[in-house]
Amino acid sequence: MSFAITESITWVGKKDWEIRKFHGEEYSTHRGSTYNSYLVRDQKIALIDTVWAPFADEFIRRLANEIDLAKIDFVITNHAEPDHSGALPALMKMIPETPIYCTANAVKSLRGHYHQDWNFQVAKTGDRLSLGGKELVFIEAPMLHWPDSMFCYLTEEQILFSNDAFGHHLASEHMFNDQVDRCELYQECIKYYANILTPFSRQVTKKIKEFVGLNLPVKMICPSHGIIWREDPLQIVNQYAAWADDYQENQITIIYDTMWNSTRIMAETLAAGIRSSDLAVTVKLYNAARSDANDILTEVFRSKAILVGSPTINRGILSSVAAILEEIKGLGFKGKKAAAFGSYGWSGEGIKIISSRLHEAGFALVNEGIRTLWNPDHKSLDGCYEFGSSVADQCPFATKQNGA
Ligand code: FEO
């Protein structure tokens, strides 16, 4: 299926309704994804990005139905990651001399992936490629999200092709943002930002300022995953600016794993303590062994503080908690508070280990954490309740209005 975006732009990508794990097993895609490729027809013809290799044959077949492949004058590779470049080897067998416009870093990456010496043309910010009546203007976007990433902007049509930036993993029967459920769309956008772009937030802020400073009118933003931003397209740019600014909602997230329910009971009592405060705070609980890691990381992104709990086992912590702490550290969250909790029977190092990892991950520890010996009794649970309330008190939450 292809789809006319405008008179001169045709979407020739692939909707992948089945995919549930992306980046190997690293990213959950509960709602599928798309690999967006765009054919731009003017006096010259450009193809912007391709699709993932498993869909290469289908892509080439559909593209050939749309246009004589020999008439493609330029291939634009905004980003070399295989979900967008995977069909290049098959395509370039058909049109081996066609120039590929991409950044210098993308040349390195494409050569590394495919070991082909294609007709690379290095694009830099401000370079323009004439299609006849319209031009493609290139804008390098390093670390949004790879060093090779690039946007391109189509003059006259006023369309930004942003590749991964402003994208999201969402397969939909629809093509445009005004046609889909806004909550689903934003849920996927924030998950995408939290899990992929958080480490690069400083670069996101800089790039958005630079892009806004160009004063380019934008009628649409066409990302490489998900739907196209047609209605108020700059809404997602403004949202990215907010997310990049050490974003927080009025939320505390409790992440734990448990062996015989002692740590789970502590988690639930901590949550009750947080809710007992007169502060407007949402509390969410996730068992790390039973929950999707990307969903948890999205909730960490939303939070002002997190509480992380594990029983002590073999002088360490449970592997599910160790794993999520490693992922939290990798994302480099900033400006968030944290504390550790957990039960123990013998040595009881768990909360020290968790506290240390939270500190390494850049979280401000609100205290030394709380632990309980064996199964928590009433006194221990009273301590957890007060602990939860005190953590909420140490975060900048507003007071509840009208007792809500
Ligand atoms: Fe969608 Fe970074 O690839």
mmCIF file of C-alpha atoms and ligand atoms in Angstrom:
data_model
loop_
_atom_site.group_PDB
_atom_site.id
_atom_site.type_symbol
_atom_site.label_atom_id
_atom_site.label_comp_id
_atom_site.label_asym_id
_atom_site.label_seq_id
_atom_site.Cartn_x
_atom_site.Cartn_y
_atom_site.Cartn_z
ATOM 1 C CA MET A 1 0.000 0.000 0.000
ATOM 2 C CA SER A 2 1.244 3.481 -0.796
ATOM 3 C CA PHE A 3 -0.457 6.698 0.286
ATOM 4 C CA ALA A 4 -0.516 10.194 -1.209
ATOM 5 C CA ILE A 5 0.550 12.647 1.504
ATOM 6 C CA THR A 6 0.416 15.609 -0.893
ATOM 7 C CA GLU A 7 0.327 15.845 -4.675
ATOM 8 C CA SER A 8 4.075 15.384 -4.808
ATOM 9 C CA ILE A 9 4.792 13.218 -1.766
ATOM 10 C CA THR A 10 3.848 9.556 -1.519
ATOM 11 C CA TRP A 11 4.332 7.416 1.557
ATOM 12 C CA VAL A 12 5.885 4.130 0.409
ATOM 13 C CA GLY A 13 6.815 2.669 3.796
ATOM 14 C CA LYS A 14 5.712 -0.432 5.677
ATOM 15 C CA LYS A 15 3.266 -0.803 8.552
ATOM 16 C CA ASP A 16 4.497 -3.579 10.830
ATOM 17 C CA TRP A 17 1.471 -4.648 12.828
ATOM 18 C CA GLU A 18 3.213 -7.705 14.293
ATOM 19 C CA ILE A 19 6.411 -6.394 15.824
ATOM 20 C CA ARG A 20 6.434 -6.552 19.615
ATOM 21 C CA LYS A 21 10.167 -6.158 20.285
ATOM 22 C CA PHE A 22 12.363 -3.584 18.590
ATOM 23 C CA HIS A 23 16.135 -3.083 18.772
ATOM 24 C CA GLY A 24 16.445 -6.848 19.239
ATOM 25 C CA GLU A 25 14.656 -7.452 22.530
ATOM 26 C CA GLU A 26 15.419 -3.983 23.893
ATOM 27 C CA TYR A 27 12.238 -2.009 23.214
ATOM 28 C CA SER A 28 8.653 -3.230 23.531
ATOM 29 C CA THR A 29 6.299 -2.207 20.744
ATOM 30 C CA HIS A 30 2.865 -3.041 22.129
ATOM 31 C CA ARG A 31 1.142 -1.251 19.255
ATOM 32 C CA GLY A 32 3.435 -2.337 16.396
ATOM 33 C CA SER A 33 5.398 0.175 14.373
ATOM 34 C CA THR A 34 5.938 1.579 10.901
ATOM 35 C CA TYR A 35 9.017 2.213 8.777
ATOM 36 C CA ASN A 36 8.176 5.351 6.854
ATOM 37 C CA SER A 37 9.687 5.972 3.454
ATOM 38 C CA TYR A 38 8.690 8.935 1.314
ATOM 39 C CA LEU A 39 8.869 9.421 -2.441
ATOM 40 C CA VAL A 40 9.118 13.090 -3.420
ATOM 41 C CA ARG A 41 8.295 13.844 -7.057
ATOM 42 C CA ASP A 42 9.278 17.112 -8.682
ATOM 43 C CA GLN A 43 11.292 17.609 -11.865
ATOM 44 C CA LYS A 44 13.737 15.331 -10.042
ATOM 45 C CA ILE A 45 12.680 12.476 -7.807
ATOM 46 C CA ALA A 46 13.994 11.708 -4.334
ATOM 47 C CA LEU A 47 13.366 8.739 -2.067
ATOM 48 C CA ILE A 48 13.695 9.537 1.643
ATOM 49 C CA ASP A 49 14.698 6.522 3.758
ATOM 50 C CA THR A 50 13.710 2.901 3.192
ATOM 51 C CA VAL A 51 12.410 0.084 5.425
ATOM 52 C CA TRP A 52 13.793 -2.737 7.565
ATOM 53 C CA ALA A 53 15.449 -5.605 5.668
ATOM 54 C CA PRO A 54 12.740 -8.278 6.263
ATOM 55 C CA PHE A 55 10.381 -6.096 4.220
ATOM 56 C CA ALA A 56 12.907 -5.165 1.512
ATOM 57 C CA ASP A 57 11.436 -7.331 -1.262
ATOM 58 C CA GLU A 58 7.914 -6.133 -0.566
ATOM 59 C CA PHE A 59 9.174 -2.545 -0.432
ATOM 60 C CA ILE A 60 10.973 -2.768 -3.771
ATOM 61 C CA ARG A 61 7.955 -4.448 -5.394
ATOM 62 C CA ARG A 62 5.557 -1.752 -4.217
ATOM 63 C CA LEU A 63 8.004 1.031 -5.028
ATOM 64 C CA ALA A 64 8.394 -0.343 -8.557
ATOM 65 C CA ASN A 65 4.606 -0.284 -8.913
ATOM 66 C CA GLU A 66 4.678 3.365 -7.926
ATOM 67 C CA ILE A 67 7.579 4.476 -10.140
ATOM 68 C CA ASP A 68 10.164 3.203 -12.575
ATOM 69 C CA LEU A 69 13.080 2.742 -10.146
ATOM 70 C CA ALA A 70 15.517 4.077 -12.738
ATOM 71 C CA LYS A 71 13.758 7.425 -12.472
ATOM 72 C CA ILE A 72 14.779 7.902 -8.828
ATOM 73 C CA ASP A 73 17.430 10.628 -8.977
ATOM 74 C CA PHE A 74 18.425 10.779 -5.312
ATOM 75 C CA VAL A 75 18.223 8.542 -2.277
ATOM 76 C CA ILE A 76 18.226 10.389 1.035
ATOM 77 C CA THR A 77 19.308 8.427 4.092
ATOM 78 C CA ASN A 78 18.471 10.529 7.121
ATOM 79 C CA HIS A 79 19.760 7.842 9.495
ATOM 80 C CA ALA A 80 21.694 4.643 8.857
ATOM 81 C CA GLU A 81 20.140 2.386 11.494
ATOM 82 C CA PRO A 82 18.900 -0.796 9.770
ATOM 83 C CA ASP A 83 15.204 -0.147 10.397
ATOM 84 C CA HIS A 84 15.534 2.665 7.830
ATOM 85 C CA SER A 85 18.443 1.527 5.686
ATOM 86 C CA GLY A 86 17.744 -2.236 5.632
ATOM 87 C CA ALA A 87 16.280 -2.202 2.123
ATOM 88 C CA LEU A 88 19.168 -0.188 0.656
ATOM 89 C CA PRO A 89 21.210 -3.210 -0.485
ATOM 90 C CA ALA A 90 18.263 -4.577 -2.480
ATOM 91 C CA LEU A 91 17.373 -1.129 -3.825
ATOM 92 C CA MET A 92 20.923 -0.198 -4.784
ATOM 93 C CA LYS A 93 21.286 -3.427 -6.744
ATOM 94 C CA MET A 94 18.574 -2.017 -8.992
ATOM 95 C CA ILE A 95 19.935 1.568 -9.148
ATOM 96 C CA PRO A 96 23.650 1.224 -8.279
ATOM 97 C CA GLU A 97 24.793 4.637 -9.520
ATOM 98 C CA THR A 98 22.099 6.700 -7.805
ATOM 99 C CA PRO A 99 23.640 9.113 -5.287
ATOM 100 C CA ILE A 100 22.866 8.588 -1.593
ATOM 101 C CA TYR A 101 22.733 11.843 0.381
ATOM 102 C CA CYS A 102 23.561 11.408 4.047
ATOM 103 C CA THR A 103 25.866 12.759 6.757
ATOM 104 C CA ALA A 104 29.554 11.856 6.954
ATOM 105 C CA ASN A 105 28.787 9.702 9.983
ATOM 106 C CA ALA A 106 26.059 7.908 8.044
ATOM 107 C CA VAL A 107 28.583 7.048 5.336
ATOM 108 C CA LYS A 108 30.712 5.354 7.997
ATOM 109 C CA SER A 109 27.723 3.513 9.410
ATOM 110 C CA LEU A 110 26.316 2.434 6.022
ATOM 111 C CA ARG A 111 29.750 1.172 4.944
ATOM 112 C CA GLY A 112 30.043 -0.663 8.245
ATOM 113 C CA HIS A 113 26.647 -2.276 7.897
ATOM 114 C CA TYR A 114 26.616 -3.198 4.228
ATOM 115 C CA HIS A 115 30.257 -3.078 3.037
ATOM 116 C CA GLN A 116 29.270 -1.382 -0.201
ATOM 117 C CA ASP A 117 30.933 1.600 -1.848
ATOM 118 C CA TRP A 118 27.784 3.293 -3.054
ATOM 119 C CA ASN A 119 27.759 6.790 -4.568
ATOM 120 C CA PHE A 120 27.711 8.621 -1.232
ATOM 121 C CA GLN A 121 27.210 12.390 -1.229
ATOM 122 C CA VAL A 122 27.936 13.940 2.162
ATOM 123 C CA ALA A 123 25.254 16.393 3.310
ATOM 124 C CA LYS A 124 25.895 19.127 5.866
ATOM 125 C CA THR A 125 23.554 21.537 7.604
ATOM 126 C CA GLY A 126 22.378 24.181 5.153
ATOM 127 C CA ASP A 127 23.213 22.187 2.024
ATOM 128 C CA ARG A 128 20.408 22.320 -0.526
ATOM 129 C CA LEU A 129 19.469 19.758 -3.139
ATOM 130 C CA SER A 130 17.335 21.047 -5.988
ATOM 131 C CA LEU A 131 14.517 18.856 -7.189
ATOM 132 C CA GLY A 132 13.629 21.392 -9.870
ATOM 133 C CA GLY A 133 10.905 23.565 -8.421
ATOM 134 C CA LYS A 134 11.466 22.538 -4.802
ATOM 135 C CA GLU A 135 14.573 22.014 -2.746
ATOM 136 C CA LEU A 136 15.552 19.683 0.037
ATOM 137 C CA VAL A 137 17.460 21.487 2.782
ATOM 138 C CA PHE A 138 19.588 19.268 5.019
ATOM 139 C CA ILE A 139 19.880 19.785 8.769
ATOM 140 C CA GLU A 140 22.299 17.568 10.678
ATOM 141 C CA ALA A 141 20.821 16.343 13.961
ATOM 142 C CA PRO A 142 23.601 14.463 15.731
ATOM 143 C CA MET A 143 22.439 12.393 18.738
ATOM 144 C CA LEU A 144 18.776 12.623 17.791
ATOM 145 C CA HIS A 145 19.425 9.827 18.292
ATOM 146 C CA TRP A 146 22.611 8.609 16.588
ATOM 147 C CA PRO A 147 25.693 10.610 15.566
ATOM 148 C CA ASP A 148 24.628 10.188 11.936
ATOM 149 C CA SER A 149 21.040 11.484 12.277
ATOM 150 C CA MET A 150 19.792 14.180 9.931
ATOM 151 C CA PHE A 151 16.545 15.993 9.066
ATOM 152 C CA CYS A 152 15.612 17.320 5.672
ATOM 153 C CA TYR A 153 13.111 20.052 4.881
ATOM 154 C CA LEU A 154 11.202 20.345 1.630
ATOM 155 C CA THR A 155 10.764 23.951 0.577
ATOM 156 C CA GLU A 156 7.486 25.062 -1.010
ATOM 157 C CA GLU A 157 5.673 22.125 0.606
ATOM 158 C CA GLN A 158 7.102 23.210 3.995
ATOM 159 C CA ILE A 159 7.484 19.659 5.227
ATOM 160 C CA LEU A 160 10.098 18.440 7.684
ATOM 161 C CA PHE A 161 11.298 14.847 7.344
ATOM 162 C CA SER A 162 12.618 14.299 10.854
ATOM 163 C CA ASN A 163 13.502 10.601 10.842
ATOM 164 C CA ASP A 164 13.396 9.123 14.390
ATOM 165 C CA ALA A 165 12.859 12.480 16.099
ATOM 166 C CA PHE A 166 9.162 13.159 16.784
ATOM 167 C CA GLY A 167 8.424 9.528 15.902
ATOM 168 C CA HIS A 168 6.788 6.747 17.891
ATOM 169 C CA HIS A 169 6.106 3.058 17.537
ATOM 170 C CA LEU A 170 2.467 2.946 16.491
ATOM 171 C CA ALA A 171 0.925 1.026 13.620
ATOM 172 C CA SER A 172 -2.372 2.589 12.666
ATOM 173 C CA GLU A 173 -4.849 2.327 9.838
ATOM 174 C CA HIS A 174 -4.555 6.124 9.697
ATOM 175 C CA MET A 175 -1.709 8.333 8.480
ATOM 176 C CA PHE A 176 -2.187 11.631 10.353
ATOM 177 C CA ASN A 177 -2.234 12.774 13.967
ATOM 178 C CA ASP A 178 -5.708 14.278 13.761
ATOM 179 C CA GLN A 179 -7.102 10.844 12.857
ATOM 180 C CA VAL A 180 -5.781 8.765 15.751
ATOM 181 C CA ASP A 181 -6.495 8.518 19.462
ATOM 182 C CA ARG A 182 -4.489 11.345 21.090
ATOM 183 C CA CYS A 183 -3.881 9.446 24.345
ATOM 184 C CA GLU A 184 -2.497 6.392 22.535
ATOM 185 C CA LEU A 185 -0.370 8.620 20.339
ATOM 186 C CA TYR A 186 1.135 10.572 23.227
ATOM 187 C CA GLN A 187 1.620 7.429 25.295
ATOM 188 C CA GLU A 188 3.803 6.054 22.494
ATOM 189 C CA CYS A 189 5.567 9.402 21.999
ATOM 190 C CA ILE A 190 6.526 9.798 25.651
ATOM 191 C CA LYS A 191 7.638 6.176 25.829
ATOM 192 C CA TYR A 192 9.802 6.740 22.744
ATOM 193 C CA TYR A 193 11.308 9.909 24.190
ATOM 194 C CA ALA A 194 11.867 8.412 27.654
ATOM 195 C CA ASN A 195 13.512 5.226 26.412
ATOM 196 C CA ILE A 196 15.466 6.525 23.426
ATOM 197 C CA LEU A 197 16.076 10.241 23.695
ATOM 198 C CA THR A 198 16.443 10.915 27.434
ATOM 199 C CA PRO A 199 20.249 10.527 27.354
ATOM 200 C CA PHE A 200 20.422 13.153 24.605
ATOM 201 C CA SER A 201 18.111 15.750 26.102
ATOM 202 C CA ARG A 202 20.747 18.486 26.085
ATOM 203 C CA GLN A 203 21.278 17.941 22.340
ATOM 204 C CA VAL A 204 17.489 17.881 21.828
ATOM 205 C CA THR A 205 17.169 21.281 23.512
ATOM 206 C CA LYS A 206 19.996 22.709 21.394
ATOM 207 C CA LYS A 207 18.636 21.312 18.131
ATOM 208 C CA ILE A 208 15.108 22.538 18.811
ATOM 209 C CA LYS A 209 16.398 26.049 19.554
ATOM 210 C CA GLU A 210 18.437 25.939 16.358
ATOM 211 C CA PHE A 211 15.488 24.665 14.314
ATOM 212 C CA VAL A 212 13.033 27.191 15.761
ATOM 213 C CA GLY A 213 15.635 29.903 15.093
ATOM 214 C CA LEU A 214 15.552 29.051 11.393
ATOM 215 C CA ASN A 215 11.951 30.328 11.315
ATOM 216 C CA LEU A 216 10.968 27.761 8.740
ATOM 217 C CA PRO A 217 7.223 27.437 8.254
ATOM 218 C CA VAL A 218 6.175 23.838 8.932
ATOM 219 C CA LYS A 219 2.985 22.421 7.494
ATOM 220 C CA MET A 220 3.773 18.812 8.362
ATOM 221 C CA ILE A 221 6.360 16.771 10.192
ATOM 222 C CA CYS A 222 6.943 13.367 8.632
ATOM 223 C CA PRO A 223 8.893 11.116 11.016
ATOM 224 C CA SER A 224 10.284 7.712 10.156
ATOM 225 C CA HIS A 225 8.056 5.825 12.615
ATOM 226 C CA GLY A 226 4.358 6.208 13.280
ATOM 227 C CA ILE A 227 1.915 8.781 12.072
ATOM 228 C CA ILE A 228 2.492 12.138 10.396
ATOM 229 C CA TRP A 229 2.015 15.393 12.320
ATOM 230 C CA ARG A 230 -0.427 17.389 10.183
ATOM 231 C CA GLU A 231 -2.658 19.146 12.713
ATOM 232 C CA ASP A 232 -0.613 21.709 14.658
ATOM 233 C CA PRO A 233 2.633 19.936 13.708
ATOM 234 C CA LEU A 234 4.806 22.016 16.045
ATOM 235 C CA GLN A 235 2.945 20.605 19.050
ATOM 236 C CA ILE A 236 5.372 17.676 19.128
ATOM 237 C CA VAL A 237 8.373 20.011 18.821
ATOM 238 C CA ASN A 238 7.110 22.001 21.808
ATOM 239 C CA GLN A 239 6.444 18.777 23.685
ATOM 240 C CA TYR A 240 10.004 17.614 22.988
ATOM 241 C CA ALA A 241 11.290 20.937 24.361
ATOM 242 C CA ALA A 242 9.351 20.262 27.577
ATOM 243 C CA TRP A 243 10.469 16.627 27.818
ATOM 244 C CA ALA A 244 14.096 17.616 27.228
ATOM 245 C CA ASP A 245 13.969 20.055 30.148
ATOM 246 C CA ASP A 246 14.352 17.400 32.912
ATOM 247 C CA TYR A 247 10.647 16.650 32.647
ATOM 248 C CA GLN A 248 8.642 15.580 35.707
ATOM 249 C CA GLU A 249 5.016 15.032 36.600
ATOM 250 C CA ASN A 250 3.547 14.856 40.090
ATOM 251 C CA GLN A 251 4.323 11.196 40.438
ATOM 252 C CA ILE A 252 6.306 8.760 42.554
ATOM 253 C CA THR A 253 6.979 5.336 41.057
ATOM 254 C CA ILE A 254 7.693 2.311 43.229
ATOM 255 C CA ILE A 255 9.680 -0.469 41.556
ATOM 256 C CA TYR A 256 10.350 -3.729 43.370
ATOM 257 C CA ASP A 257 10.655 -7.473 43.185
ATOM 258 C CA THR A 258 9.820 -9.863 45.957
ATOM 259 C CA MET A 259 10.530 -13.458 47.019
ATOM 260 C CA TRP A 260 7.975 -14.217 49.752
ATOM 261 C CA ASN A 261 5.919 -11.028 49.562
ATOM 262 C CA SER A 262 7.663 -9.119 52.352
ATOM 263 C CA THR A 263 9.095 -6.539 49.946
ATOM 264 C CA ARG A 264 5.779 -6.372 48.086
ATOM 265 C CA ILE A 265 3.945 -5.624 51.343
ATOM 266 C CA MET A 266 6.528 -2.930 52.079
ATOM 267 C CA ALA A 267 5.964 -1.452 48.597
ATOM 268 C CA GLU A 268 2.220 -1.296 49.069
ATOM 269 C CA THR A 269 2.582 0.246 52.520
ATOM 270 C CA LEU A 270 5.016 2.840 51.210
ATOM 271 C CA ALA A 271 2.419 3.702 48.553
ATOM 272 C CA ALA A 272 -0.255 4.067 51.226
ATOM 273 C CA GLY A 273 2.066 6.362 53.179
ATOM 274 C CA ILE A 274 2.671 8.536 50.126
ATOM 275 C CA ARG A 275 -1.082 8.735 49.473
ATOM 276 C CA SER A 276 -1.698 9.670 53.118
ATOM 277 C CA SER A 277 0.114 12.970 52.655
ATOM 278 C CA ASP A 278 -1.860 16.064 51.811
ATOM 279 C CA LEU A 279 0.114 16.395 48.593
ATOM 280 C CA ALA A 280 -1.158 16.041 45.052
ATOM 281 C CA VAL A 281 0.910 13.051 44.030
ATOM 282 C CA THR A 282 0.175 9.987 41.898
ATOM 283 C CA VAL A 283 1.736 6.720 43.042
ATOM 284 C CA LYS A 284 2.353 3.772 40.707
ATOM 285 C CA LEU A 285 3.758 0.361 41.619
ATOM 286 C CA TYR A 286 5.603 -2.025 39.320
ATOM 287 C CA ASN A 287 6.946 -5.482 40.038
ATOM 288 C CA ALA A 288 10.129 -5.398 37.942
ATOM 289 C CA ALA A 289 9.968 -9.138 37.232
ATOM 290 C CA ARG A 290 6.430 -8.967 35.893
ATOM 291 C CA SER A 291 6.305 -5.624 34.143
ATOM 292 C CA ASP A 292 7.600 -4.394 30.830
ATOM 293 C CA ALA A 293 10.926 -2.623 31.377
ATOM 294 C CA ASN A 294 10.196 0.130 28.830
ATOM 295 C CA ASP A 295 6.864 0.864 30.499
ATOM 296 C CA ILE A 296 8.630 1.145 33.865
ATOM 297 C CA LEU A 297 11.284 3.450 32.410
ATOM 298 C CA THR A 298 8.546 5.663 30.987
ATOM 299 C CA GLU A 299 7.062 5.961 34.482
ATOM 300 C CA VAL A 300 10.492 6.781 35.917
ATOM 301 C CA PHE A 301 10.726 9.541 33.296
ATOM 302 C CA ARG A 302 7.404 10.977 34.522
ATOM 303 C CA SER A 303 8.361 10.811 38.211
ATOM 304 C CA LYS A 304 9.780 13.296 40.667
ATOM 305 C CA ALA A 305 11.010 10.409 42.797
ATOM 306 C CA ILE A 306 11.321 6.647 42.670
ATOM 307 C CA LEU A 307 11.466 4.033 45.401
ATOM 308 C CA VAL A 308 13.310 0.841 44.494
ATOM 309 C CA GLY A 309 13.020 -2.328 46.548
ATOM 310 C CA SER A 310 14.455 -5.809 46.667
ATOM 311 C CA PRO A 311 14.983 -8.407 49.332
ATOM 312 C CA THR A 312 18.610 -9.223 50.035
ATOM 313 C CA ILE A 313 19.698 -12.456 48.382
ATOM 314 C CA ASN A 314 23.209 -13.901 48.399
ATOM 315 C CA ARG A 315 24.437 -10.540 49.727
ATOM 316 C CA GLY A 316 22.975 -8.911 46.635
ATOM 317 C CA ILE A 317 19.616 -7.994 45.119
ATOM 318 C CA LEU A 318 17.187 -9.764 42.829
ATOM 319 C CA SER A 319 18.267 -9.819 39.189
ATOM 320 C CA SER A 320 15.113 -8.101 37.890
ATOM 321 C CA VAL A 321 15.811 -5.098 40.130
ATOM 322 C CA ALA A 322 19.501 -5.086 39.215
ATOM 323 C CA ALA A 323 18.522 -5.112 35.526
ATOM 324 C CA ILE A 324 16.101 -2.201 35.726
ATOM 325 C CA LEU A 325 18.616 -0.205 37.777
ATOM 326 C CA GLU A 326 21.162 -0.746 35.008
ATOM 327 C CA GLU A 327 18.700 0.553 32.424
ATOM 328 C CA ILE A 328 17.807 3.532 34.627
ATOM 329 C CA LYS A 329 21.494 4.380 34.926
ATOM 330 C CA GLY A 330 21.960 4.182 31.152
ATOM 331 C CA LEU A 331 19.212 6.711 30.483
ATOM 332 C CA GLY A 332 20.881 9.382 32.633
ATOM 333 C CA PHE A 333 17.754 10.867 34.246
ATOM 334 C CA LYS A 334 18.353 14.214 35.903
ATOM 335 C CA GLY A 335 16.809 16.079 38.825
ATOM 336 C CA LYS A 336 15.006 13.132 40.415
ATOM 337 C CA LYS A 337 15.004 11.838 43.980
ATOM 338 C CA ALA A 338 15.117 8.225 45.126
ATOM 339 C CA ALA A 339 15.229 5.862 48.065
ATOM 340 C CA ALA A 340 15.727 2.121 48.586
ATOM 341 C CA PHE A 341 13.739 -0.449 50.546
ATOM 342 C CA GLY A 342 13.603 -4.188 51.043
ATOM 343 C CA SER A 343 13.314 -7.071 53.430
ATOM 344 C CA TYR A 344 16.084 -9.313 54.642
ATOM 345 C CA GLY A 345 16.637 -12.364 56.811
ATOM 346 C CA TRP A 346 20.365 -12.543 57.403
ATOM 347 C CA SER A 347 22.943 -10.115 56.046
ATOM 348 C CA GLY A 348 20.669 -7.341 54.690
ATOM 349 C CA GLU A 349 22.915 -5.469 52.221
ATOM 350 C CA GLY A 350 20.106 -4.964 49.689
ATOM 351 C CA ILE A 351 19.222 -1.353 50.429
ATOM 352 C CA LYS A 352 22.869 -0.267 50.497
ATOM 353 C CA ILE A 353 23.423 -1.828 47.081
ATOM 354 C CA ILE A 354 20.284 -0.230 45.648
ATOM 355 C CA SER A 355 21.144 3.154 47.177
ATOM 356 C CA SER A 356 24.619 2.984 45.711
ATOM 357 C CA ARG A 357 23.272 2.202 42.229
ATOM 358 C CA LEU A 358 20.691 4.957 42.438
ATOM 359 C CA HIS A 359 23.416 7.403 43.443
ATOM 360 C CA GLU A 360 25.587 6.260 40.516
ATOM 361 C CA ALA A 361 22.563 6.747 38.250
ATOM 362 C CA GLY A 362 22.394 10.407 39.264
ATOM 363 C CA PHE A 363 19.437 10.297 41.669
ATOM 364 C CA ALA A 364 19.476 12.369 44.867
ATOM 365 C CA LEU A 365 18.924 9.976 47.771
ATOM 366 C CA VAL A 366 16.336 11.349 50.185
ATOM 367 C CA ASN A 367 17.586 9.107 53.003
ATOM 368 C CA GLU A 368 19.412 5.855 53.695
ATOM 369 C CA GLY A 369 16.423 3.711 52.782
ATOM 370 C CA ILE A 370 14.305 1.378 54.872
ATOM 371 C CA ARG A 371 14.573 -2.353 55.468
ATOM 372 C CA THR A 372 12.625 -4.863 57.493
ATOM 373 C CA LEU A 373 13.770 -8.103 59.086
ATOM 374 C CA TRP A 374 11.786 -11.119 57.858
ATOM 375 C CA ASN A 375 8.110 -10.521 57.321
ATOM 376 C CA PRO A 376 7.182 -6.964 58.313
ATOM 377 C CA ASP A 377 5.161 -6.740 61.521
ATOM 378 C CA HIS A 378 2.834 -3.880 62.485
ATOM 379 C CA LYS A 379 5.684 -1.782 63.794
ATOM 380 C CA SER A 380 7.705 -2.249 60.599
ATOM 381 C CA LEU A 381 4.704 -1.409 58.473
ATOM 382 C CA ASP A 382 4.067 1.735 60.492
ATOM 383 C CA GLY A 383 7.685 2.651 59.704
ATOM 384 C CA CYS A 384 7.109 2.045 55.962
ATOM 385 C CA TYR A 385 3.950 4.149 56.051
ATOM 386 C CA GLU A 386 5.773 7.057 57.663
ATOM 387 C CA PHE A 387 8.712 6.569 55.322
ATOM 388 C CA GLY A 388 6.441 6.863 52.279
ATOM 389 C CA SER A 389 4.862 10.008 53.646
ATOM 390 C CA SER A 390 8.268 11.553 54.391
ATOM 391 C CA VAL A 391 9.532 10.841 50.851
ATOM 392 C CA ALA A 392 6.509 12.673 49.433
ATOM 393 C CA ASP A 393 7.159 15.567 51.829
ATOM 394 C CA GLN A 394 10.705 15.910 50.485
ATOM 395 C CA CYS A 395 9.512 16.316 46.887
ATOM 396 C CA PRO A 396 8.117 19.544 45.410
ATOM 397 C CA PHE A 397 4.473 18.505 45.173
ATOM 398 C CA ALA A 398 1.629 20.973 45.523
ATOM 399 C CA THR A 399 -0.933 20.574 48.256
ATOM 400 C CA LYS A 400 -4.155 18.774 47.323
ATOM 401 C CA GLN A 401 -6.985 21.107 46.384
ATOM 402 C CA ASN A 402 -10.373 20.685 48.098
ATOM 403 C CA GLY A 403 -9.214 17.522 49.832
ATOM 404 C CA ALA A 404 -9.044 15.691 46.461
HETATM 405 FE FE1 FEO B 1 14.300 4.143 13.808
HETATM 406 FE FE2 FEO B 1 17.283 4.894 15.089
HETATM 407 O O1 FEO B 1 16.135 3.984 14.013
#
